[in-house]
GROMACS .gro file of C-alpha atoms in nm:
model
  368
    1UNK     CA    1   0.000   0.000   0.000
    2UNK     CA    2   0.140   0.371  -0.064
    3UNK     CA    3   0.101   0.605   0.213
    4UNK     CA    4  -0.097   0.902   0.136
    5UNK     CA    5  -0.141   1.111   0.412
    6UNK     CA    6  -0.121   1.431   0.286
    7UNK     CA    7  -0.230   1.604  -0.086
    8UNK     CA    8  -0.161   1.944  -0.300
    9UNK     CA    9  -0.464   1.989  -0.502
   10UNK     CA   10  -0.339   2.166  -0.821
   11UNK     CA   11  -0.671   2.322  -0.902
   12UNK     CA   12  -0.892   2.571  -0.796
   13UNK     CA   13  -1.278   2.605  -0.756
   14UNK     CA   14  -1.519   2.377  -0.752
   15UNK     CA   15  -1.335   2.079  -0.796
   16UNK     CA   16  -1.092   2.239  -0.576
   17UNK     CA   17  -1.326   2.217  -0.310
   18UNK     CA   18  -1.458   1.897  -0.421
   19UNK     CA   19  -1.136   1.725  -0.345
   20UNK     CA   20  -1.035   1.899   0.024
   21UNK     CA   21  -1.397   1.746   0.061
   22UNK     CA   22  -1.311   1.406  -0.036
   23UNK     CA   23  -0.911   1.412   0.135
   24UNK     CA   24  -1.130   1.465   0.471
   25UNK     CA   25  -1.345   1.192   0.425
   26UNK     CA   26  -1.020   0.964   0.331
   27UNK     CA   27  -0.859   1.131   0.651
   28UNK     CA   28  -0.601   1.275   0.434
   29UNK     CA   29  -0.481   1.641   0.494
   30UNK     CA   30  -0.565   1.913   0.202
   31UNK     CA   31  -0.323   2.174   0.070
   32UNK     CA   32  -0.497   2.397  -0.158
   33UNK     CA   33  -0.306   2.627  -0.373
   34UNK     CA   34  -0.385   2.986  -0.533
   35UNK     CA   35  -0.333   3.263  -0.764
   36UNK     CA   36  -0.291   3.612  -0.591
   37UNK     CA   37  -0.645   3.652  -0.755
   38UNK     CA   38  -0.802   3.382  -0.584
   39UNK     CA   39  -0.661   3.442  -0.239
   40UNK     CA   40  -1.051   3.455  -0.068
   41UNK     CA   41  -1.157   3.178  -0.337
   42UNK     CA   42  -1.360   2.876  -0.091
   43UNK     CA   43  -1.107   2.643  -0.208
   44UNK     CA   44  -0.852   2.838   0.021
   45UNK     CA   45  -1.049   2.830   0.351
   46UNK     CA   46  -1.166   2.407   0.260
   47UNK     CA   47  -0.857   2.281   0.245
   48UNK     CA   48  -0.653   2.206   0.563
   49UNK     CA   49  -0.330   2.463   0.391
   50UNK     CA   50  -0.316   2.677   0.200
   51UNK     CA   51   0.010   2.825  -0.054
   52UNK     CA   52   0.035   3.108  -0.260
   53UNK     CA   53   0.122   3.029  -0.665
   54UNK     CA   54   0.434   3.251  -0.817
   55UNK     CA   55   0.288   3.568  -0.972
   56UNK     CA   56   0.220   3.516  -1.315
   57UNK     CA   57   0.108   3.760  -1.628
   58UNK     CA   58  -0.281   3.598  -1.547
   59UNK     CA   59  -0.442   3.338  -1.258
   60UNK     CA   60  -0.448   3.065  -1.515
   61UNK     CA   61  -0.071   3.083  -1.609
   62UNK     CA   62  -0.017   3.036  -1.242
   63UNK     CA   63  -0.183   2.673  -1.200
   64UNK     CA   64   0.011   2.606  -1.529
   65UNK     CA   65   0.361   2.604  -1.358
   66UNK     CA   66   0.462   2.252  -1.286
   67UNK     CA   67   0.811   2.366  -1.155
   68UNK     CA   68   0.653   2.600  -0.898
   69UNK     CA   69   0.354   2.331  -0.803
   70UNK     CA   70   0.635   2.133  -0.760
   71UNK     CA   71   0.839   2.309  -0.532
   72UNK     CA   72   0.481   2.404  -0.304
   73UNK     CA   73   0.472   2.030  -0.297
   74UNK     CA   74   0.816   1.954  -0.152
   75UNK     CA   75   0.827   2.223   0.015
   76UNK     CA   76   0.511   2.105   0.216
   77UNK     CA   77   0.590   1.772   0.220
   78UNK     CA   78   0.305   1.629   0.054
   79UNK     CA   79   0.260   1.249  -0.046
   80UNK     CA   80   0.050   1.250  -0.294
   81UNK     CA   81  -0.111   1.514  -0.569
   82UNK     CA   82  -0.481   1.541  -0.737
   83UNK     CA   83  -0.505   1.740  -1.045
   84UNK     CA   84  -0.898   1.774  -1.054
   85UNK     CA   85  -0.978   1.848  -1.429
   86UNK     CA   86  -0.871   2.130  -1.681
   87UNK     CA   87  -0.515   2.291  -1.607
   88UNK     CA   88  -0.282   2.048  -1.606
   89UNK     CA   89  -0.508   1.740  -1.551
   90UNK     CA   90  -0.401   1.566  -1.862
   91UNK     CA   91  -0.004   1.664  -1.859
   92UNK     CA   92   0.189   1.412  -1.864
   93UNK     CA   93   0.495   1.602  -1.754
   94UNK     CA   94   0.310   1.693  -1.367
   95UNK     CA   95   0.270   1.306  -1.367
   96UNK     CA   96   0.614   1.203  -1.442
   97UNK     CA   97   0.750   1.495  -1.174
   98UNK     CA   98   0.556   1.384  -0.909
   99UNK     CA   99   0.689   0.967  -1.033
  100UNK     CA  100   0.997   1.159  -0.951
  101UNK     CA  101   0.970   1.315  -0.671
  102UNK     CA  102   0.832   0.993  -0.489
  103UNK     CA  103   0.499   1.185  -0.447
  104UNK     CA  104   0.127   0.954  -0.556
  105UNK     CA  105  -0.055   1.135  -0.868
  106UNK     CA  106  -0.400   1.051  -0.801
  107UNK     CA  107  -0.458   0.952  -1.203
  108UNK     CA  108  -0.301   0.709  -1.428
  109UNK     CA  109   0.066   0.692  -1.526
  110UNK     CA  110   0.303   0.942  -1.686
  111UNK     CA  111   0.293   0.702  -1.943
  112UNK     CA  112  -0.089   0.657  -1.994
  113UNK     CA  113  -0.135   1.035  -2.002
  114UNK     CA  114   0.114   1.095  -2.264
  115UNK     CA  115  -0.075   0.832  -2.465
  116UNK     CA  116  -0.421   0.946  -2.436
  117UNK     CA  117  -0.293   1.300  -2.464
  118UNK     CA  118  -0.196   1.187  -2.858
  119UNK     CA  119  -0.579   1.130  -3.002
  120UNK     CA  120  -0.416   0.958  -3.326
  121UNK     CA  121  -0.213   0.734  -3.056
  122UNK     CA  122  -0.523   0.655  -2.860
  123UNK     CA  123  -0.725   0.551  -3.189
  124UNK     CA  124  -0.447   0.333  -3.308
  125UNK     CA  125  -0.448   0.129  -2.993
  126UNK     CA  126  -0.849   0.112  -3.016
  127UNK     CA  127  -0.812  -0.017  -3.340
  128UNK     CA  128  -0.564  -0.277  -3.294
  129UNK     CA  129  -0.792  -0.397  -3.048
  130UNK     CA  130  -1.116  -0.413  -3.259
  131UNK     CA  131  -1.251  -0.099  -3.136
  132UNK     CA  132  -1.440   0.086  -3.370
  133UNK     CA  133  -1.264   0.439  -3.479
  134UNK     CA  134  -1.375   0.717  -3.720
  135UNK     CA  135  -1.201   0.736  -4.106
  136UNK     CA  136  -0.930   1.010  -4.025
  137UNK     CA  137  -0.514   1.067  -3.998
  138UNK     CA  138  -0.270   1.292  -3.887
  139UNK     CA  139  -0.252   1.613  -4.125
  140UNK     CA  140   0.075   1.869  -4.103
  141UNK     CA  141  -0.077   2.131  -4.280
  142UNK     CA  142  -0.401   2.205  -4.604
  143UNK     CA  143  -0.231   2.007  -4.846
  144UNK     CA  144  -0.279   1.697  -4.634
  145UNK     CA  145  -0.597   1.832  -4.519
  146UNK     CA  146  -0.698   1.822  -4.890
  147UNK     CA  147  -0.600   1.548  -4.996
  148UNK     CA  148  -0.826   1.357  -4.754
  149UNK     CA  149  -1.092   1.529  -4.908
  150UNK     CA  150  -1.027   1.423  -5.206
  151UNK     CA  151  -1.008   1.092  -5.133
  152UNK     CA  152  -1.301   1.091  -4.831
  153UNK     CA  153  -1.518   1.402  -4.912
  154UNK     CA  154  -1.684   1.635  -4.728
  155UNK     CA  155  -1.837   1.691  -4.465
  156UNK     CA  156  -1.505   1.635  -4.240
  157UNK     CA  157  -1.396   1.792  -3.890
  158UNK     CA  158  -1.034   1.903  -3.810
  159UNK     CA  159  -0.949   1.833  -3.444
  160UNK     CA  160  -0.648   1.911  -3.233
  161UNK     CA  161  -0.460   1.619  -3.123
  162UNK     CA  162  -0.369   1.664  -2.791
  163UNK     CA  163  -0.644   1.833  -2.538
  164UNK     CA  164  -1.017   1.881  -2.517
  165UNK     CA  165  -1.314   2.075  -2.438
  166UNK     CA  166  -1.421   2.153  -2.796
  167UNK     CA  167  -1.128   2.386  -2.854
  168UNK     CA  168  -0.915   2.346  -3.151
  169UNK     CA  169  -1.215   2.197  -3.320
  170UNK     CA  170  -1.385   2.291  -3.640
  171UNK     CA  171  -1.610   2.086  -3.875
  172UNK     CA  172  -1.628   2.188  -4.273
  173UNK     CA  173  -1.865   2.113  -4.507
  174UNK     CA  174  -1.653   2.259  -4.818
  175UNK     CA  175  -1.370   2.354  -4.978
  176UNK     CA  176  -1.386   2.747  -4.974
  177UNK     CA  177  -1.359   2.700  -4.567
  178UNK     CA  178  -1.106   2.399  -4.505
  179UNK     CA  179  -0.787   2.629  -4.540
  180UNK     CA  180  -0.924   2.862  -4.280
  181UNK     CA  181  -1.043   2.585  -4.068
  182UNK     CA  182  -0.702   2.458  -4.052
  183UNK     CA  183  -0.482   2.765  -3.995
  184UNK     CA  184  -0.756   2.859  -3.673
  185UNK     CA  185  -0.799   2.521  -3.504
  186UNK     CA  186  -0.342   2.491  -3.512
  187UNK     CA  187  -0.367   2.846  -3.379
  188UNK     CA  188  -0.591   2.769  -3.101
  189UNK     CA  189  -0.476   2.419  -3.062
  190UNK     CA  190  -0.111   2.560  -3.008
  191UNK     CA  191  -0.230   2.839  -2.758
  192UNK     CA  192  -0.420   2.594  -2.539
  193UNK     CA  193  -0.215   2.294  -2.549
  194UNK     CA  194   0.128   2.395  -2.621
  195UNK     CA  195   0.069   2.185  -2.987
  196UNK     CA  196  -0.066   2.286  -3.323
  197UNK     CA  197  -0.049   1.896  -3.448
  198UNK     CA  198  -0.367   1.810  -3.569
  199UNK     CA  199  -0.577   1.527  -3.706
  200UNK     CA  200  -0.857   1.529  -3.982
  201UNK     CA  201  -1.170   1.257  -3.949
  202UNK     CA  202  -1.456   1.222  -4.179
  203UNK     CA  203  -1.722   1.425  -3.985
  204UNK     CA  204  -2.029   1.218  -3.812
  205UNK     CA  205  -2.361   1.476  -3.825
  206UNK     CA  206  -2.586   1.480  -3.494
  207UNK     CA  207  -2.442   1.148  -3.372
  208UNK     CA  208  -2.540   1.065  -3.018
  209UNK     CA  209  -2.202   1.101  -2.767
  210UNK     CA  210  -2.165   0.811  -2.520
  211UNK     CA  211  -1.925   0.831  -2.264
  212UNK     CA  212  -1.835   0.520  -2.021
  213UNK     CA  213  -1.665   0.520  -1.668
  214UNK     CA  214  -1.398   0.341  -1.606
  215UNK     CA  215  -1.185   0.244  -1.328
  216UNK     CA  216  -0.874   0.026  -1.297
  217UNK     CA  217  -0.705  -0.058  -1.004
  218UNK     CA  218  -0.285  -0.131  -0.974
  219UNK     CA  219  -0.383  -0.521  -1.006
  220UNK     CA  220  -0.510  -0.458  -1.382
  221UNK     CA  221  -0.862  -0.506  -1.296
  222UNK     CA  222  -1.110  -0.257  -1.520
  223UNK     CA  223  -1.480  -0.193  -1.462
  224UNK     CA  224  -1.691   0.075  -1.607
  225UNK     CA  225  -1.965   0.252  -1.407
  226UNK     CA  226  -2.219   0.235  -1.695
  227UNK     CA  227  -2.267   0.499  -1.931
  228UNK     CA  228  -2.346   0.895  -1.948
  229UNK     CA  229  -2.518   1.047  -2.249
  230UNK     CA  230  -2.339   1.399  -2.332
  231UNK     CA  231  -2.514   1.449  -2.663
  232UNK     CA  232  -2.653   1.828  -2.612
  233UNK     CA  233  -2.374   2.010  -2.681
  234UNK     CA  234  -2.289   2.385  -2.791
  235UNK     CA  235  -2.003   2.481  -3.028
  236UNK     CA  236  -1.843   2.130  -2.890
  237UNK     CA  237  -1.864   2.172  -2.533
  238UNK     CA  238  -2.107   1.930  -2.325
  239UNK     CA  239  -2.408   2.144  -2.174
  240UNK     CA  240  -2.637   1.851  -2.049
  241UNK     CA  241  -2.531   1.529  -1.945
  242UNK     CA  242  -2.749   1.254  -1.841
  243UNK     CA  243  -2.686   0.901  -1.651
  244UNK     CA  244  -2.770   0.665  -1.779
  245UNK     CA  245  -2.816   0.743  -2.144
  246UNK     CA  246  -3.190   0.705  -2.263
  247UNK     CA  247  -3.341   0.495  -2.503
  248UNK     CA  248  -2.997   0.358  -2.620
  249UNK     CA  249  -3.074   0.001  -2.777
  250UNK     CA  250  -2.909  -0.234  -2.549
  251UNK     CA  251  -2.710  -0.484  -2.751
  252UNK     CA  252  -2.534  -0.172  -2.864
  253UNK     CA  253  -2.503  -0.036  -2.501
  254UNK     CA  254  -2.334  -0.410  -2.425
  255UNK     CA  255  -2.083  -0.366  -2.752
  256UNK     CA  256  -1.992  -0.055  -2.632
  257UNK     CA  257  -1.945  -0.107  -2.235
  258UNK     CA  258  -1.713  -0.419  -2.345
  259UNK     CA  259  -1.527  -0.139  -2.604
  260UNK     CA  260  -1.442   0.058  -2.291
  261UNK     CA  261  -1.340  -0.250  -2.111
  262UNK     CA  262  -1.134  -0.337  -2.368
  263UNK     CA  263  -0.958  -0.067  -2.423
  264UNK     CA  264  -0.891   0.005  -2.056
  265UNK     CA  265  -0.712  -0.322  -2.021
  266UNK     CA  266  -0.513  -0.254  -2.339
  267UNK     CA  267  -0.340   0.045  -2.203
  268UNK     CA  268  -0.311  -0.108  -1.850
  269UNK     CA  269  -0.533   0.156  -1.725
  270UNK     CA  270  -0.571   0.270  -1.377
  271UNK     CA  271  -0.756   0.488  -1.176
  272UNK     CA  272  -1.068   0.673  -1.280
  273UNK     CA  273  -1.099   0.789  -1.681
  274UNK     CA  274  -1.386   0.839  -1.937
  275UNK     CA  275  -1.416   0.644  -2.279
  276UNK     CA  276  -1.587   0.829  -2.540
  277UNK     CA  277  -1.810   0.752  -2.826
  278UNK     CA  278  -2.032   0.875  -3.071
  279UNK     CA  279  -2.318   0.691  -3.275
  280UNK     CA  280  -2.381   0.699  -3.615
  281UNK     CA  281  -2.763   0.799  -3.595
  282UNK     CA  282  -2.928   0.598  -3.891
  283UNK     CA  283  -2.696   0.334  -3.859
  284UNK     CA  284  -2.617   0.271  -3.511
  285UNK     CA  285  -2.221   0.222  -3.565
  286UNK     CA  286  -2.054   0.333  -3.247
  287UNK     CA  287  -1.680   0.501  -3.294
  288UNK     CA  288  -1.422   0.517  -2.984
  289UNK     CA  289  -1.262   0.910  -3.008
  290UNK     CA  290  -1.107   0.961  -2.704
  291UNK     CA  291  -0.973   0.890  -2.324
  292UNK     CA  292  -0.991   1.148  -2.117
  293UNK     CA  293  -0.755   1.015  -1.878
  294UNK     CA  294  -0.864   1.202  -1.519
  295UNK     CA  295  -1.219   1.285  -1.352
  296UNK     CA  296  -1.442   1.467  -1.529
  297UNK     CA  297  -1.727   1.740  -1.472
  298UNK     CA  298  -2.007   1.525  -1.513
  299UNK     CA  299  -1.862   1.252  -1.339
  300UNK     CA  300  -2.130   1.359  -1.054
  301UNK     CA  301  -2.467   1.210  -1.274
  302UNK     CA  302  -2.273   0.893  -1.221
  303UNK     CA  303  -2.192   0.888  -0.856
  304UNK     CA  304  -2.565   0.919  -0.827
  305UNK     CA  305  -2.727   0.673  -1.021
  306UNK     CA  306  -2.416   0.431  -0.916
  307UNK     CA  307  -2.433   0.525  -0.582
  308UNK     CA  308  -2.041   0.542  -0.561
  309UNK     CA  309  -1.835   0.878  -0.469
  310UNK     CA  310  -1.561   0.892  -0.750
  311UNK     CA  311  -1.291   1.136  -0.590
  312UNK     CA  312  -1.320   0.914  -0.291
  313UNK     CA  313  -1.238   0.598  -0.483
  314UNK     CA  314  -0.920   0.761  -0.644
  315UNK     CA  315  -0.748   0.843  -0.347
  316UNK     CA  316  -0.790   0.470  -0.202
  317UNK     CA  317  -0.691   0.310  -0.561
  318UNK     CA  318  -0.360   0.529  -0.552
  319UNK     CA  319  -0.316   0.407  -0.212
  320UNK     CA  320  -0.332   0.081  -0.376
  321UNK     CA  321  -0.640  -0.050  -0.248
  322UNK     CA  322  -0.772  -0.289  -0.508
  323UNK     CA  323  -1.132  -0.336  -0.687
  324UNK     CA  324  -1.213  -0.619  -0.526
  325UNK     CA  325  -1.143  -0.505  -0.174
  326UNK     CA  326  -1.344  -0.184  -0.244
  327UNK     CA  327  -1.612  -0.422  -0.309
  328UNK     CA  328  -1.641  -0.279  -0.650
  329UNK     CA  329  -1.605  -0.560  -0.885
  330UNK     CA  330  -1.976  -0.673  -0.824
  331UNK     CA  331  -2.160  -0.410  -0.921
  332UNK     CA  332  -2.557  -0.334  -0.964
  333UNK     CA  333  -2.730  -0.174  -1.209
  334UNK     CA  334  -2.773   0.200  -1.212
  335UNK     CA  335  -3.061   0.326  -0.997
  336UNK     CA  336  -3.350   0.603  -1.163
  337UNK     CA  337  -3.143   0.902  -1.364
  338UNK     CA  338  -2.944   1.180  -1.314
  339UNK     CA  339  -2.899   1.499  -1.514
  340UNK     CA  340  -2.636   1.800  -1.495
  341UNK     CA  341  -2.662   2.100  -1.681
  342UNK     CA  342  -2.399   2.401  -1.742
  343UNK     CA  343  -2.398   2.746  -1.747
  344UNK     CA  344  -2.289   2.850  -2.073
  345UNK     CA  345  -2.169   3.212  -2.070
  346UNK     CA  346  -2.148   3.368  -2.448
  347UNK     CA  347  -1.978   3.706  -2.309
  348UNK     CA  348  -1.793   3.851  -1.988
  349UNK     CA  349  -1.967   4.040  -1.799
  350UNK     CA  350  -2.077   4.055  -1.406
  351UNK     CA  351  -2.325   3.830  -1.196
  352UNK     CA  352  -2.465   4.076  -1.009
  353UNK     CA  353  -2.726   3.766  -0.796
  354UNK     CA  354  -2.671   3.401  -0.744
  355UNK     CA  355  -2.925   3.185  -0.576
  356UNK     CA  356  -2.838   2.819  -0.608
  357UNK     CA  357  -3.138   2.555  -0.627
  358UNK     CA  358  -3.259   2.315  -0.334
  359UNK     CA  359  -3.471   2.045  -0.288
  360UNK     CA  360  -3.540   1.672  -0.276
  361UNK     CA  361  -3.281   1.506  -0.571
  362UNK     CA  362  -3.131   1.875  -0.612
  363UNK     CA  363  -2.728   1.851  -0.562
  364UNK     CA  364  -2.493   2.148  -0.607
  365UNK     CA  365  -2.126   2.122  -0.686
  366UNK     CA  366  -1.998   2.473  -0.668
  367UNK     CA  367  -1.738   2.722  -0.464
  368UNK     CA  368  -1.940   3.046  -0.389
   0.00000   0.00000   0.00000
């Protein structure tokens, strides 16, 4: 078992708060860390510490340093470190400095990161494992873009090949807007991730998106939680997700829990993740496009239907506690349905009220 008695949570906000939350429950001390801009953020007064980021030209620069994170962490003496999600949740560098420094990421490996990180690595491995992937490759610039075209057609989507979140994203429908398509989705792709690299895939239109969690413990055991559907999306980004997904025809639910499975074992997977999927809607094909190799926002619509607290489960799965002894591997069905929504803000601008809703079935994640 690895001792984890003590954790830097390299976020801030809501999941921030989420995780001092879940370190208390574990009986595992907090230390939160902050921007100068954040100093009277709730995720500063939750946590059992608290440390002050390096100043940097904006607050999210600041949770991008690994070296500083790293030296909070040492200097703190910390065993272990949770990365909540955005930031530096999927960087595989934090992971391998914390392998390093002898200090528990509360994720997968260095090395699992770094290959779900790479989308056109990640759909190789599904399809060497007869996982279902979309028609697509690696492009370097608009000659390769068309020259798929030619050979594919349109309607096709460029995607970045490292990150998430819909950015570095664009679909095209013809030839007038590919160029343009490609030059803004390597621009954004290289200001959000660091990369411009980027991928082209023969574009599905109003497919459903399926999602599946997963854990995997350091024994190589995998089991998915059952499925979220994450279909009602704007400009890319999830706005509604709902546990589990309705009216999905269940021999294709089975194909696609075993997919997740599958793949999971195939990259020796551990801790929590999230397969995703979309459906062909006249067909029914299902097509793996990505791990997202940490916890995710909606990963709240399946504690509730499961009946299983996630953040909880990571810390005791770093610690090395397996599946089986977390009585896991045994699982029911999920019970009734659960559904988040997002705020979706369009423009800056100032919330000048806030009420948050209660009630019977009503939960709120939030840090006000």
């Amino acid at each position: 078992m690895t001792k984890i008695t003590k954790v830097l949570i390299a976020n801030r906000g809501e999941i921030a708060t989420r995780i001092a939350r879940a370190a208390a429950t574990c009986d595992i001390e907090s230390l939160a860390i902050y921007a100068r801009e954040d100093e009277l953020s709730l995720h500063t007064r939750q946590a059992d510490q608290c440390a002050q980021l390096a100043r940097a030209a904006d607050p999210i620069s600041a949770y991008l340093n690994i070296d500083n994170i790293m030296a909070i962490a040492k200097e703190h003496d910390v065993d272990a470190l949770h990365p909540g999600y955005g930031f530096l949740s999927e960087n595989a560098d934090l992971a391998t400095a914390c392998e390093d420094a002898n200090i528990a990421f509360v994720g997968p490996s260095a090395a699992t990161m770094s290959l779900f990180g790479d989308k056109i690595r990640a759909k190789e491995l599904a399809a060497s494992h007869g996982v279902p992937t979309i028609l697509g490759r690696a492009i370097s610039g608009i000659a390769d873009a068309e020259a798929f075209v030619r050979e594919n057609n349109f309607p096709v989507i460029i995607k970045a090949t490292a990150g998430g979140g819909g950015r570095g994203m664009r679909a095209v429908q013809e030839i007038a807007d590919l160029a343009e398509a490609v030059r803004r989705c390597a621009s954004e792709a290289e200001a959000s991730f660091g990369s411009g690299a980027l991928f082209i895939e023969k574009l599905i239109e109003n497919p459903r998106h399926i999602e599946v969690q997963i854990l995997g413990d350091q024994d190589g055991e995998i089991i998915h939680l059952h499925e979220r559907d994450c279909s009602v999306q704007q400009r890319h980004q999830k706005i509604l997700e709902i546990a589990p997904a309705p009216n999905l025809d269940n021999a294709l639910l089975d194909e696609i829990l075993w997919a997740s499975i599958k793949l999971g074992t195939a990259a020796g997977y551990q801790n929590a993740g999230t397969v995703e999927f979309l459906v062909e809607p006249e067909t029914g094909e299902f097509f793996f496009i990505e791990c997202n190799p940490r916890i995710q926002v909606e990963h709240t619509v399946t504690e509730q239907v499961m009946g299983i607290e996630l953040v909880e489960t990571q810390f005791e799965i770093a610690r090395g506690a397996s599946l089986m002894s977390l009585g896991l591997t045994d699982l029911p069905s999920p019970r009734g349905s659960s559904i988040q929504c997002r705020v979706v803000l369009q423009s800056a601008g100032t919330i000048t009220s806030y009420k948050e809703p209660s009630g019977v079935g009503i939960r709120v994640d939030s840090n006000g």
